[in-house]
Structures are given as C-alpha cells and as structure tokens.
Coordinates of C-alpha atoms in Angstrom, one line a residue:
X98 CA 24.1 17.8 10.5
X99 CA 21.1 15.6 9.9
X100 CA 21.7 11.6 10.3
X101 CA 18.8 11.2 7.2
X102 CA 20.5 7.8 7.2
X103 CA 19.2 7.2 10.4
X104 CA 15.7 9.3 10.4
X105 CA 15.2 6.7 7.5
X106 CA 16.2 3.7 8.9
X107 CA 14.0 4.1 12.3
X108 CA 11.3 5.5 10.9
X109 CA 10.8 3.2 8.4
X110 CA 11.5 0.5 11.0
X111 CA 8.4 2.1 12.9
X112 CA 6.4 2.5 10.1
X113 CA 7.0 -1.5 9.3
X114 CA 6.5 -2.8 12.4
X115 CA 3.2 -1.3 13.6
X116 CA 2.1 -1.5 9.8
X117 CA 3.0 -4.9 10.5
X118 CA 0.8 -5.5 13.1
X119 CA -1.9 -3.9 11.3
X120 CA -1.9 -6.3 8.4
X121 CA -1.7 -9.3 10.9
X122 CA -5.0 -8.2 12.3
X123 CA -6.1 -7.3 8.9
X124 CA -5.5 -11.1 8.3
X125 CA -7.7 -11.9 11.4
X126 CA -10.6 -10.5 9.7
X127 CA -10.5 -11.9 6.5
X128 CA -9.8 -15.2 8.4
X129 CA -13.0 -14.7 10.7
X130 CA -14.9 -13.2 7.3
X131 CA -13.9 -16.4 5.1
X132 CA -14.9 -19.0 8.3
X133 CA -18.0 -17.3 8.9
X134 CA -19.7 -15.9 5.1
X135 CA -19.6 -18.1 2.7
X136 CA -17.3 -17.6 -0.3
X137 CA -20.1 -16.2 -2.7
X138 CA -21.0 -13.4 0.4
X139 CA -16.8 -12.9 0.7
X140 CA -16.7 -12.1 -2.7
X141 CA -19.7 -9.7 -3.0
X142 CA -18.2 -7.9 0.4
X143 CA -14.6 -7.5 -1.5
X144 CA -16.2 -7.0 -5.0
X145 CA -18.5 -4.1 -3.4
X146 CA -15.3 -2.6 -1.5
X147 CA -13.9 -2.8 -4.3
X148 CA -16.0 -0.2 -6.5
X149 CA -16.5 2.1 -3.8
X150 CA -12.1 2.1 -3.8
X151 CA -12.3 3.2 -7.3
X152 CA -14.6 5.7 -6.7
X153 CA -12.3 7.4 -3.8
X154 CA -10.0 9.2 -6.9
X155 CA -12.5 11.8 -6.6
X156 CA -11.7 12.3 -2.8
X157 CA -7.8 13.0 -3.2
X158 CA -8.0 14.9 -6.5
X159 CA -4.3 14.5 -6.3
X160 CA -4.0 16.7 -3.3
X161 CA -3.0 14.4 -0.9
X162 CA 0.4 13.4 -2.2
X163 CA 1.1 17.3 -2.6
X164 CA 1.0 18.0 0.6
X165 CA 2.8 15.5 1.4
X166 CA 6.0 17.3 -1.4
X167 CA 4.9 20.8 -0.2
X168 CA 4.7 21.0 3.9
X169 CA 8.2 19.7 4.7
X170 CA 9.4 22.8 2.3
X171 CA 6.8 25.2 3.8
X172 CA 8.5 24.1 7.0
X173 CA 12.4 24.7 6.2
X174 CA 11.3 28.1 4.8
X175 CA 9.2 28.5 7.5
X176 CA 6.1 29.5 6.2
X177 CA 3.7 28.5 9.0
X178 CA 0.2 30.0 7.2
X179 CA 1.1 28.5 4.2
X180 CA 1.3 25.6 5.8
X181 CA -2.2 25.8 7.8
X182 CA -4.1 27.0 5.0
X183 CA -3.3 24.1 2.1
X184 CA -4.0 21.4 5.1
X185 CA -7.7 24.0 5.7
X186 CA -8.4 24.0 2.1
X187 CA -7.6 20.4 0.7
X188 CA -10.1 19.3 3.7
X189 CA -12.9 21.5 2.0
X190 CA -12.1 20.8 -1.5
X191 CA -12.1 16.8 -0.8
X192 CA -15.4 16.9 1.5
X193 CA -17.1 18.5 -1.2
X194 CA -16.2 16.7 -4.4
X195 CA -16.4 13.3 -2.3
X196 CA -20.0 14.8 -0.8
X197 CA -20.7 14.9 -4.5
X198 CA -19.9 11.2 -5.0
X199 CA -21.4 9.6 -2.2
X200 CA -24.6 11.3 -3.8
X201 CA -24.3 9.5 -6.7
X202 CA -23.8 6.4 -5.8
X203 CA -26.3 5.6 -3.2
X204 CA -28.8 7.6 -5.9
X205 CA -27.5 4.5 -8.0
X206 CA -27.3 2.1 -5.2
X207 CA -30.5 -0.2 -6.4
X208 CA -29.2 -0.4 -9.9
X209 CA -25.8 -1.2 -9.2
X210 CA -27.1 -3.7 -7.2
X211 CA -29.1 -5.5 -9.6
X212 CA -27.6 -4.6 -12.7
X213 CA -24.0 -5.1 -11.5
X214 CA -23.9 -7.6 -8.3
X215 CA -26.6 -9.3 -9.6
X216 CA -27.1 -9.4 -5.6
X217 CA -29.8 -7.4 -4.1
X218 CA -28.0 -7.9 -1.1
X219 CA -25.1 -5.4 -2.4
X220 CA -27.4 -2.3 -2.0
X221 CA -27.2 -2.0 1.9
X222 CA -23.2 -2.6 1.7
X223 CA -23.1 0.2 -1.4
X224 CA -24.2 2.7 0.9
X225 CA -22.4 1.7 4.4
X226 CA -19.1 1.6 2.5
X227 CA -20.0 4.7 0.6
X228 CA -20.4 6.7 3.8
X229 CA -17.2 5.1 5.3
X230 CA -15.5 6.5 2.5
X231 CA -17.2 10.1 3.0
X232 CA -15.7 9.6 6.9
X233 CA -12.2 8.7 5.5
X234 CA -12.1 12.6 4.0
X235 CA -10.8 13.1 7.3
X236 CA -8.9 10.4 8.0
X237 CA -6.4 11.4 4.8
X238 CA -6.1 14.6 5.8
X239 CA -5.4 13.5 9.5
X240 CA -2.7 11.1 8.2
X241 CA -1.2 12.9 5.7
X242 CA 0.0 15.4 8.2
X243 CA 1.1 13.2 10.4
X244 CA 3.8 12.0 7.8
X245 CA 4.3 15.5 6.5
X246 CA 5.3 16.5 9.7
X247 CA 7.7 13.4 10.5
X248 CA 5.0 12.1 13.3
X249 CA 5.6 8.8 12.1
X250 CA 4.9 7.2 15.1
X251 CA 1.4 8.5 15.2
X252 CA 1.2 8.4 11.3
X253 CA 2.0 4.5 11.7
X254 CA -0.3 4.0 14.8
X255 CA -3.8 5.3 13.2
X256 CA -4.3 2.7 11.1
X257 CA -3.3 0.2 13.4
X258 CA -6.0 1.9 15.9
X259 CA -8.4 1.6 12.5
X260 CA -7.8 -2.2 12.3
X261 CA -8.0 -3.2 15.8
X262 CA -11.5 -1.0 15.5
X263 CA -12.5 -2.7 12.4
X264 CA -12.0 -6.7 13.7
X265 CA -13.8 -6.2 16.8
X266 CA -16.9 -4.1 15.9
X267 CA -17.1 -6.5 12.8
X268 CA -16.8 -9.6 15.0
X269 CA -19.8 -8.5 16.6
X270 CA -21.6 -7.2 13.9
X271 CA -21.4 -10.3 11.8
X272 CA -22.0 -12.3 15.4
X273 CA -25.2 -10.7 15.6
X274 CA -26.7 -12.2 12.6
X275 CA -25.8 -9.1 10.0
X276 CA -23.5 -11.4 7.8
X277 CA -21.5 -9.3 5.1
X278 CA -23.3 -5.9 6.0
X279 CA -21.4 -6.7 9.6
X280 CA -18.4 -6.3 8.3
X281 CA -19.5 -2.7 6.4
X282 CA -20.7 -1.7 9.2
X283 CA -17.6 -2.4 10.9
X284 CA -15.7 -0.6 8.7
X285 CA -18.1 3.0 9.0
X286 CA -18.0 2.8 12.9
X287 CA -13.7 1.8 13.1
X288 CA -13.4 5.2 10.4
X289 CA -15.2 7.4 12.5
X290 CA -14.2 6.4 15.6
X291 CA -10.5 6.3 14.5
X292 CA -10.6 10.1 13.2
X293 CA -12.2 11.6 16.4
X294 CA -9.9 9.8 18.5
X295 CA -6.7 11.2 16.5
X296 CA -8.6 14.7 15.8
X297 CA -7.3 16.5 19.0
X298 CA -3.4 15.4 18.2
X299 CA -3.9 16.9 14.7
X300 CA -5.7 20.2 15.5
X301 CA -3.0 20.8 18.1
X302 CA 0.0 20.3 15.3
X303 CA -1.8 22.2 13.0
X304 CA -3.8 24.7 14.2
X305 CA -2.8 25.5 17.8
X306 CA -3.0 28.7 18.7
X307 CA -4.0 30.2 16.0
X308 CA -7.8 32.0 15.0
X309 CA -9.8 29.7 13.0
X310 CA -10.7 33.4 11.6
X311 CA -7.6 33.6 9.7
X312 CA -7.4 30.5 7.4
X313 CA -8.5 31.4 4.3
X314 CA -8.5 29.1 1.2
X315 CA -5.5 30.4 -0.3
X316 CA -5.8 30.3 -4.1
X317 CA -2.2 30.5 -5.0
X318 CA -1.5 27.8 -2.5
X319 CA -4.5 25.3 -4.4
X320 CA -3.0 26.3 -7.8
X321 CA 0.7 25.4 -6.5
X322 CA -0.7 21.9 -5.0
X323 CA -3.4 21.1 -8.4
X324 CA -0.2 22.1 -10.6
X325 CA 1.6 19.0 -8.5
X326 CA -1.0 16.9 -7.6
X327 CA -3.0 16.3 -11.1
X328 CA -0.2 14.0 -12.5
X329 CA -0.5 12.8 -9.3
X330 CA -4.0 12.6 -10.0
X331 CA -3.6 10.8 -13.1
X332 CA -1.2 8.1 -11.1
X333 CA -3.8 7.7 -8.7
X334 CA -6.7 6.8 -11.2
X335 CA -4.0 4.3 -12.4
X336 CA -3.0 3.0 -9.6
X337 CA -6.8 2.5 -8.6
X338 CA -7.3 0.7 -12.1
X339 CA -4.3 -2.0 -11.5
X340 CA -5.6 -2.7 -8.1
X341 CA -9.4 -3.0 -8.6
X342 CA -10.1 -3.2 -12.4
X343 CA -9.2 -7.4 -11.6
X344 CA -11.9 -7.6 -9.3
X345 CA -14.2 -5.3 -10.8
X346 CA -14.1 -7.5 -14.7
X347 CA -14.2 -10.7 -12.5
X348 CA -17.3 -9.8 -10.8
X349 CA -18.8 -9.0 -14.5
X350 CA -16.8 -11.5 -16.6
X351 CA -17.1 -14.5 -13.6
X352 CA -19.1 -15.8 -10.5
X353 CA -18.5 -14.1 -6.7
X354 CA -16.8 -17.2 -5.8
X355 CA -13.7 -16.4 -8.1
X356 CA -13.6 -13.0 -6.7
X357 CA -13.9 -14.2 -3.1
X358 CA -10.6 -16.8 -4.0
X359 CA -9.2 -13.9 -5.9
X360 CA -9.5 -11.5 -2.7
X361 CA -7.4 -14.3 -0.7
X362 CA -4.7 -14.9 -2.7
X363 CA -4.1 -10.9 -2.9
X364 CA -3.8 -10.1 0.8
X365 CA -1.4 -13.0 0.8
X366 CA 0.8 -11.8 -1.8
X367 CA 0.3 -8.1 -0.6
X368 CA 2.3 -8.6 2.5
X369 CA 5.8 -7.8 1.0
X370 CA 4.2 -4.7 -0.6
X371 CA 3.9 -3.5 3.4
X372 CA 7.8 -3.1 3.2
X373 CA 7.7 -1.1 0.5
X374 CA 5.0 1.4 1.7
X375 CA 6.5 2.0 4.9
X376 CA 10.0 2.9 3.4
X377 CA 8.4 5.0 0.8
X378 CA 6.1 6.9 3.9
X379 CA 9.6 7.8 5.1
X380 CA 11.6 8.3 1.5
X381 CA 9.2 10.6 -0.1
X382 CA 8.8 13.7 2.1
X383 CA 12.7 13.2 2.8
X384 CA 13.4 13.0 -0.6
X385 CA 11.6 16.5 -1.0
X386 CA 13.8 17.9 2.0
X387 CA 17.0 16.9 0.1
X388 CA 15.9 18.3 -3.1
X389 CA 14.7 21.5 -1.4
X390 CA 17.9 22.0 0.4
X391 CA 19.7 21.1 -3.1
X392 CA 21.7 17.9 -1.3
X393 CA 21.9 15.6 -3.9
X394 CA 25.1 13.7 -3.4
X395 CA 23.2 12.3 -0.5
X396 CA 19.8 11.4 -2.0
X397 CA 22.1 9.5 -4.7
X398 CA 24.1 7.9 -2.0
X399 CA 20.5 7.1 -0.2
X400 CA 18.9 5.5 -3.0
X401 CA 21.9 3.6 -4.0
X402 CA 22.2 2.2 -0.7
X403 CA 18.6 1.3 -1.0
X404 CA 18.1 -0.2 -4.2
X405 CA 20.8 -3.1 -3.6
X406 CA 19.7 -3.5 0.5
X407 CA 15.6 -3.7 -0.5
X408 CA 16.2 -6.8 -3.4
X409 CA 18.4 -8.5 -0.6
X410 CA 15.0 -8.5 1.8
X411 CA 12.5 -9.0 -0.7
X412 CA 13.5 -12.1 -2.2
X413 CA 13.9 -14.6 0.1
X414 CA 10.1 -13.4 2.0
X415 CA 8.3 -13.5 -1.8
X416 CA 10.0 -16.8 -2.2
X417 CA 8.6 -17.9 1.2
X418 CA 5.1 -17.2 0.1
X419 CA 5.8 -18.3 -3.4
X420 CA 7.3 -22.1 -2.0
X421 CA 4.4 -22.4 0.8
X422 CA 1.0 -20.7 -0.8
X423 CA -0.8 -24.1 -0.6
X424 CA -0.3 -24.3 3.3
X425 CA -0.9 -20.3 4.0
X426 CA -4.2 -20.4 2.4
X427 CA -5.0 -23.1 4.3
X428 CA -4.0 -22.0 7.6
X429 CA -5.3 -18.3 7.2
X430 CA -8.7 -19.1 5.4
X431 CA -9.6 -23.0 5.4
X432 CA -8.9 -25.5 3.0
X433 CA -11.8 -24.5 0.7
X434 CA -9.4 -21.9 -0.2
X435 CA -6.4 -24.2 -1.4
X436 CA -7.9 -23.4 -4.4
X437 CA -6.2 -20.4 -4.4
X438 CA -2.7 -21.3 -4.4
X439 CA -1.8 -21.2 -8.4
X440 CA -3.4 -17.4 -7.8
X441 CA -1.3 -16.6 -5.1
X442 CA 2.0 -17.7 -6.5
X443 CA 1.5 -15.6 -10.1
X444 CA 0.3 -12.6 -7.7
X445 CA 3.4 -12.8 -5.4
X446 CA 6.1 -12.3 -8.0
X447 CA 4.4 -9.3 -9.6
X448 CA 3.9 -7.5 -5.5
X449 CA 7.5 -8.0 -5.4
X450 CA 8.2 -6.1 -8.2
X451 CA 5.3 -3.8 -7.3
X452 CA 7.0 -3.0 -3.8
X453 CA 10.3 -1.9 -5.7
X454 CA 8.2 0.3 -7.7
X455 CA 6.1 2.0 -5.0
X456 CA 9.9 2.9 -3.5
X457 CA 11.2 4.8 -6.6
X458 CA 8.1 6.4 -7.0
X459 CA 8.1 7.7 -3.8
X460 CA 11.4 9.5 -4.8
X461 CA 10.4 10.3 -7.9
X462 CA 7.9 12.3 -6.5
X463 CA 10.2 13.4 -4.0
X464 CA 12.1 15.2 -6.8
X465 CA 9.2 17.0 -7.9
X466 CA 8.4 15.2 -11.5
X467 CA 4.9 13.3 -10.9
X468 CA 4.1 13.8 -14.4
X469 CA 6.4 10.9 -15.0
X470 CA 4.4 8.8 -12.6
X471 CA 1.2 10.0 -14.2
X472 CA 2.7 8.2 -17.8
X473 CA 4.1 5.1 -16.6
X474 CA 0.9 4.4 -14.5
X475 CA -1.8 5.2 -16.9
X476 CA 0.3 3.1 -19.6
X477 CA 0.6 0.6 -17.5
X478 CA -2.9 0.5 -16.3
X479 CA -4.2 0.6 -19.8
X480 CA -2.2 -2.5 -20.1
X481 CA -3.6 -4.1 -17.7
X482 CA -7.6 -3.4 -18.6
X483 CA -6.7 -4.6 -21.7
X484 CA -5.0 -8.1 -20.8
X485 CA -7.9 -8.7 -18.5
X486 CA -10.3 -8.1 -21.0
X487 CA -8.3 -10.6 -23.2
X488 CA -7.2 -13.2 -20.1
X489 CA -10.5 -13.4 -17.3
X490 CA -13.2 -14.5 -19.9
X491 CA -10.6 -17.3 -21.9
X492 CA -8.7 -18.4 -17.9
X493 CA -10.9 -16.7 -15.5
X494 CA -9.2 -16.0 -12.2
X495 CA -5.9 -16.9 -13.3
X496 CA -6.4 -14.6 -16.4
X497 CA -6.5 -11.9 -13.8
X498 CA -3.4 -12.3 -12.0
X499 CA -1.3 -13.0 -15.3
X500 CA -2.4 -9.5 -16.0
X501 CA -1.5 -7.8 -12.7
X502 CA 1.7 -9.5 -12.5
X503 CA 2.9 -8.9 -16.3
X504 CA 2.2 -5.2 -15.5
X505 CA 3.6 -4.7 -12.5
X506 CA 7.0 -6.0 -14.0
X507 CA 6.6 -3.6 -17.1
X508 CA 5.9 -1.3 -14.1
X509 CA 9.1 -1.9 -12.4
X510 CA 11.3 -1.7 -15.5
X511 CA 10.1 1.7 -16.2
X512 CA 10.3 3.1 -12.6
X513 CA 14.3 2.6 -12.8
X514 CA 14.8 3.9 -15.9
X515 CA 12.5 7.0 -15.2
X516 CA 14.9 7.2 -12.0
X517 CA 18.0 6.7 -13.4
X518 CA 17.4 9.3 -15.9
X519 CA 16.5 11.9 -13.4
X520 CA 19.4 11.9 -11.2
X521 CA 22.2 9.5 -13.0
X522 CA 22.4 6.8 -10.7
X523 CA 24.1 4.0 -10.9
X524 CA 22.1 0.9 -10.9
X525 CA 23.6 -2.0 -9.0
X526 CA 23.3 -4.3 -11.9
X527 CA 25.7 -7.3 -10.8
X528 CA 24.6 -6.9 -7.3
X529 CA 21.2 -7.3 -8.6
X530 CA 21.8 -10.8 -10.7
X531 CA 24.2 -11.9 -7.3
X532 CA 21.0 -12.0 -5.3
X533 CA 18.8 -13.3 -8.3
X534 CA 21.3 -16.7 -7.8
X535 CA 21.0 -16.5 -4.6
X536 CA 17.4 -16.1 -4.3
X537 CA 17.2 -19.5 -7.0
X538 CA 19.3 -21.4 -4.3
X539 CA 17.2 -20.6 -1.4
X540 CA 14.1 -21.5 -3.6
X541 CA 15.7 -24.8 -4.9
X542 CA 16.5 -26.3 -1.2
X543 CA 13.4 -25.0 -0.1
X544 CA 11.8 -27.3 -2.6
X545 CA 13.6 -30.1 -2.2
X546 CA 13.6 -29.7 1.3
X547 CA 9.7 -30.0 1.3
X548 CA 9.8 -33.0 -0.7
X549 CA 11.5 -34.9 2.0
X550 CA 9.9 -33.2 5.1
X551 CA 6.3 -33.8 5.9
X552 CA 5.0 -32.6 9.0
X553 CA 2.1 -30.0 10.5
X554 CA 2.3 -26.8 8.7
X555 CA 4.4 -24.7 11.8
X556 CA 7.1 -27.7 12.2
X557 CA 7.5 -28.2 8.5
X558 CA 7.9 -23.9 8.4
X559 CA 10.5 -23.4 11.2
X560 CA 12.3 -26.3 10.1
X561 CA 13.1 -25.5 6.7
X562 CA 13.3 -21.3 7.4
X563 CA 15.6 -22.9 10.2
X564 CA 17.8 -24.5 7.4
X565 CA 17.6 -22.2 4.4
X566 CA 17.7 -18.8 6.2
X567 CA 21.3 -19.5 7.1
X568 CA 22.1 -20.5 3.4
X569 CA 20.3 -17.5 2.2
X570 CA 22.9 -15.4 4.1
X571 CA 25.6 -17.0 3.6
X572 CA 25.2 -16.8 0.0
X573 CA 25.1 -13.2 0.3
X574 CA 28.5 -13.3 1.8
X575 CA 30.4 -15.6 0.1
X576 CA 29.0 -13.3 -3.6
X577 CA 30.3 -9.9 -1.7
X578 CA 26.6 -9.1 -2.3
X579 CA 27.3 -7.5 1.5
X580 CA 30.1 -7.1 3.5
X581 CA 30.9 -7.3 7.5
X582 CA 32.7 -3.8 6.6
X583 CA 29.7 -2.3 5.1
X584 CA 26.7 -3.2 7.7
X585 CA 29.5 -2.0 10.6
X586 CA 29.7 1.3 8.5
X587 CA 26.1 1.4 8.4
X588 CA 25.3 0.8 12.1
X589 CA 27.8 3.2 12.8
X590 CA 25.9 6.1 10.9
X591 CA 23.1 4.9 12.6
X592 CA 24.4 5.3 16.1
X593 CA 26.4 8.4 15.5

C-alpha cells in the first residue's frame, strides 16, 4: 500500500530544502543589487519585473495547474498518449498566446517607459525581461512535468540551477558597467540556459520512444484541461493582482525609492511562504491521486494532520522575522534600508497567513473544484486594488502592505471554510488558539530578551533563538498541542 504519509513528508522535505537554498541565493542578489544600484535603479528593476509578472497570465491560460490535476490520473489509468499530447499541446498553445504578448509590449516599450516609469531607462529592461518571459514558456512546461510525474528532486533542482545562473551572470553583467539592465540580462541568459540544460531529462520522460509524428493537439484533451484550468485562470489573474498590483500603484501613486524599500521588505517576509509552496508542490497532485482512487478517509486524515503540524512551524519563524526586521534589513541590504522595517513586520503576518492559504488551495484543487479558488481570489484581489487605491496615496508604502496583509487574512479565513465544506473536516480549533499562546510567549521573551541583550547582530540571534526555541517547545508540550506518542507514531509511518 502506498506510505502517502511518507511520499509527503520527503518530498516536501526535498522540495524545502533545495527551494531553500534557492531563496538564500535569491537573497545574495538582491543583496549585491541593493549594494551596487542605487535604491531609485532597485526599484525601477523590481517595478519593471513587476509588470512584465502580470503580464505572464496570458502564458498559463490556466493550463499549467491542470496538468498538474490531470497527468497523475492519466497515469493510474494509464493513458500514456493522453498524457503526451496535453504536455505537446499546452506547449503550443502558451508559445503562441505569450508570442502574442511579448509583441505587444516591446511595440509599447517607449511609451511605457515614459509614460509609466517616467524612466527612459525602463525601455531596454521592458524588452530583456519580456523575452525572458517568452523563454520561461518552456521552463513551465519543463517543471510542471517534473511535479506531475513525482520527479521532485529534479522539479526542486531547476530553479535552484535558475538561481545560481541568475547571481553569477548578473554579478558580471552589472560588474561590467550595465547597472539595472545587468541584472535583466541576467535573468534572459539563467532562463535559457536553465531550460536547455533540463530539456534532455524532460523529452526522455515524456516523449521517449515515441514518433514525434503521432502527437497530435488533442481537442477533447484541451477542452477537458480549459474546462479545469479557466477558474484556474481566474485564480491566477488574482493571484497576479495581490502580488504585483502593490508595486505597480506605488510606482504610479509614489517615487521608485518606496518601491525599491517596498521590494526588500517582501522577500524578507516571503521566506515562510517557501514552506508553504513546497508542501503544496507535493499536496496537490497527491491530493488528485486520492480523489481519483476515491481514498478519502486518508486525504482527511492527511489534511488534519497537516493543518495543526503547519501553524506549529509557522509561528515561531514569522515571529522571528517579525521581532528582528530592523537587524535583517540591515544585514541583507545595508542600513539605508532600516527604513524598511515597519514594512516588513505588517508584510510578515499577512505571508503567514498567505502560506496556510497556498496549502488548502493546493488541495482544493486537488479535489477538483478550482472554481472555488477562482471566487475567493478575484474577491479578494478586488479587495485589495481597492484598499490600495484608498491606503498608498494617504500612507504610501505602508498603505500598501496594510492592504496585502488585511487580504491575505480575509484570504485565509475563506480557504478553511471553502475546505471544510468540501470534505467535512474537522478544524483543530483549540489546537489552533494552544499555539496562538504559545506563539505570544515566545514573542514576549523574545522582546524582553532584546531589551536586555545588546550585542552584534549573529551573537544577539543565536543567543536568544538559543533561549526561546526551547520555551517554544516546551510550551507545546506541556498544552498537549503534540505528544511524544504522536511524533513516535508518525516516524513510525515514515519508516515503515
């Protein structure tokens, strides 16, 4: 019988750790990027990165995430072609509708420019970034099967290949003398060297020996995966809205230097939403597996187990950044950036929330129901256009995260119910106020704790992780938020 208990676990634990790595070398860059461009050029890199982001909707079409629900049930049944004809005819139908874009904006690049960036300097990154996101066409599709077909080491390992890429070639770019374009230009050549490298691994899972003659685009398959994937598509486009709207109304509303503070506090806070992704790269095409094999008792028991064990993990590392923004900003981007720190905490309690989210929407889609998605996350998003409209022009920058924050709680609350009323289960609501106490306690000695220690930044960090860590954990215990009885159970599913 299959240990999903354990494929979870493992892979997820793959998935984090190399993820992991990535984002620590996608810190190196913004570190090297805020040292060496000034915080007006940081911004207009970011706030140009941004657009082009919101533009990429057009590339998925929603597609994407239904492969991702559709291949591991083409493979229990078995259906090989079906399989190698939606991954042949996604590729064509996102090349040419991103083709399309990519058109359009470099046609528009001068204007935007001007008009928007108030930067003439924006036109060259417009169209280096544009094309990198014309490259990338390939990189989903390459990724996407990876995960589909439970590769997770490789599916974890391209975009740690991607980053690695990305620092080096824009170290030497922006050490040349090509400033901001550097880093763009960084970013085209780490895409397209990344997706030859991986190419041969995914023609060889997906279409080894087989004629090229016989894929076909298969128009019962494409109406199956649009049918899925445009409540997907819907999510996306919100999605895309919460994440870039903020930067894309302070760049109009504000100057590139609150965008450029803006775009340091958000990495920061984004590093507990890393956990949350690489659970829900595992969770989701499992979650289809169970609900295609109609083994529900264990999905329940699976989420269950999850929603009480995730909370435990978030809290105390949220409340790390949360009690220490001042001295992370400093150390990762300079002490012109302490600035930043009011930004980072409001930002940090909304990714926690966010990362929750991402998790039971993962399952959600899991479960087939992405329409559900699709309303939360356009609601949600119109929300948040709406409160930056209102917040940015009266608070500026701190306008913006208010607004991300409120609605990624809203977010959160609806997620669970939208859950819960799918499958019935249980929420673990005492567990869930147990480690909201204990969470306050760790934050309250952390405090006072810094009020009485006053050393270098990685003497006063060990010191007090070294004291309230243990604390953290005991409080667990001594609240039966866990039990010795239960992790032994666990690790013994694990093993066996």
């Amino acid at each position: 019988m299959t240990n999903y208990l354990r494929r979870a676990i493992t892979g997820s634990s793959t998935v984090f750790t190399l993820s992991l790595i990535a984002v620590l070398i996608g810190f190196l860059l913004r570190i090297f990027l805020a040292k060496n461009l000034s915080i007006e050029m940081y911004g207009l890199f970011y706030a140009v990165l941004a657009l082009i982001s919101f533009f990429s909707i057009f590339k998925s079409l929603g597609l994407i995430p239904a492969l991702i629900k559709y291949i591991p049930e083409f493979i229990v049944n078995k259906q090989k072609q079906s399989i190698k004809n939606s991954i042949w005819s996604v590729l064509i139908i996102q090349f040419i509708s991103f083709s399309i874009i990519t058109s359009i904006i470099i046609f528009y690049s001068d204007f935007l420019a001007n008009s928007y960036f108030h930067n003439y300097a924006a036109k060259s990154l417009v169209i280096i970034l544009t094309l990198s996101f014309l490259i990338s066409t390939l990189d989903s599709i390459i990724i996407v099967t990876f995960q589909s077909f439970q590769k997770i080491f490789l599916f974890a390992l391209f975009p740690l290949i991607k980053s690695i890429l990305f620092l080096i070639l824009t170290f030497i770019f922006v050490k040349l003398g090509y400033g901001a374009f550097g880093a763009g230009m960084g970013f085209f050549c780490s895409s397209l060297i990344t997706s030859m490298l991986f190419l041969p691994k995914f023609l060889k899972i997906t279409f080894y020996k087989i004629n090229l003659a016989k894929l076909t685009f298969d128009a019962q398959i494409i109406k199956k995966l649009v049918l899925f994937g445009f409540p997907l598509l819907l999510s996306t486009t919100g999605y895309l809205i919460l994440n870039y709207t903020d930067t894309l109304l302070l760049t109009h509303f504000k100057t590139l230097t609150e965008v450029g503070l803006y775009n340091v506090a958000l990495p920061a806070a984004s590093l507990i939403l890393y956990l949350g992704t690489s659970i829900s790269s595992i969770v989701f095409p499992l979650t289809s597996e169970l609900c295609a094999k109609k083994n529900k008792r264990t999905l329940i028991t699976g989420i269950q187990l999850l929603h009480r064990f995730l909370l435990i993990v978030i809290v105390p590392v949220a409340l790390i950044i949360f009690s220490f923004s001042d001295l992370v900003l400093s150390l990762l981007f300079g002490e012109k950036y302490i600035l930043a720190q009011n930004i980072l905490k409001i930002l940090v309690i909304g990714t926690a929330c966010f990362t929750i989210t991402h998790v039971n929407f993962s399952m959600v889609s899991g479960i087939g129901k992405p329409k559900i998605i699709a309303k939360i996350v356009l609601g949600v998003a119109l929300l948040n256009i709406i409160l930056n409209i209102i917040l940015i022009p009266l608070i500026g920058v701190v306008g913006a995260a208010i607004s991300t924050s409120i609605s990624q709680i809203i977010m959160l609350i609806l997620s669970i119910l939208a859950l819960k009323q799918l499958i019935n289960i249980k929420l673990p609501i005492i567990s869930w106020i147990k480690t909201g106490l204990c969470g306050i306690i760790f934050l309250s000695v952390i405090t006072l704790l810094r009020k009485k220690i006053v050393l270098t930044f990685w003497k006063e960090l060990i010191i007090i992780l070294l004291i309230t860590i243990p604390i953290y954990v005991i409080t667990l215990f001594l609240l039966k938020i866990i039990t010795l009885k239960e992790i032994n159970e666990i690790i013994k599913k694990i093993i066996n």
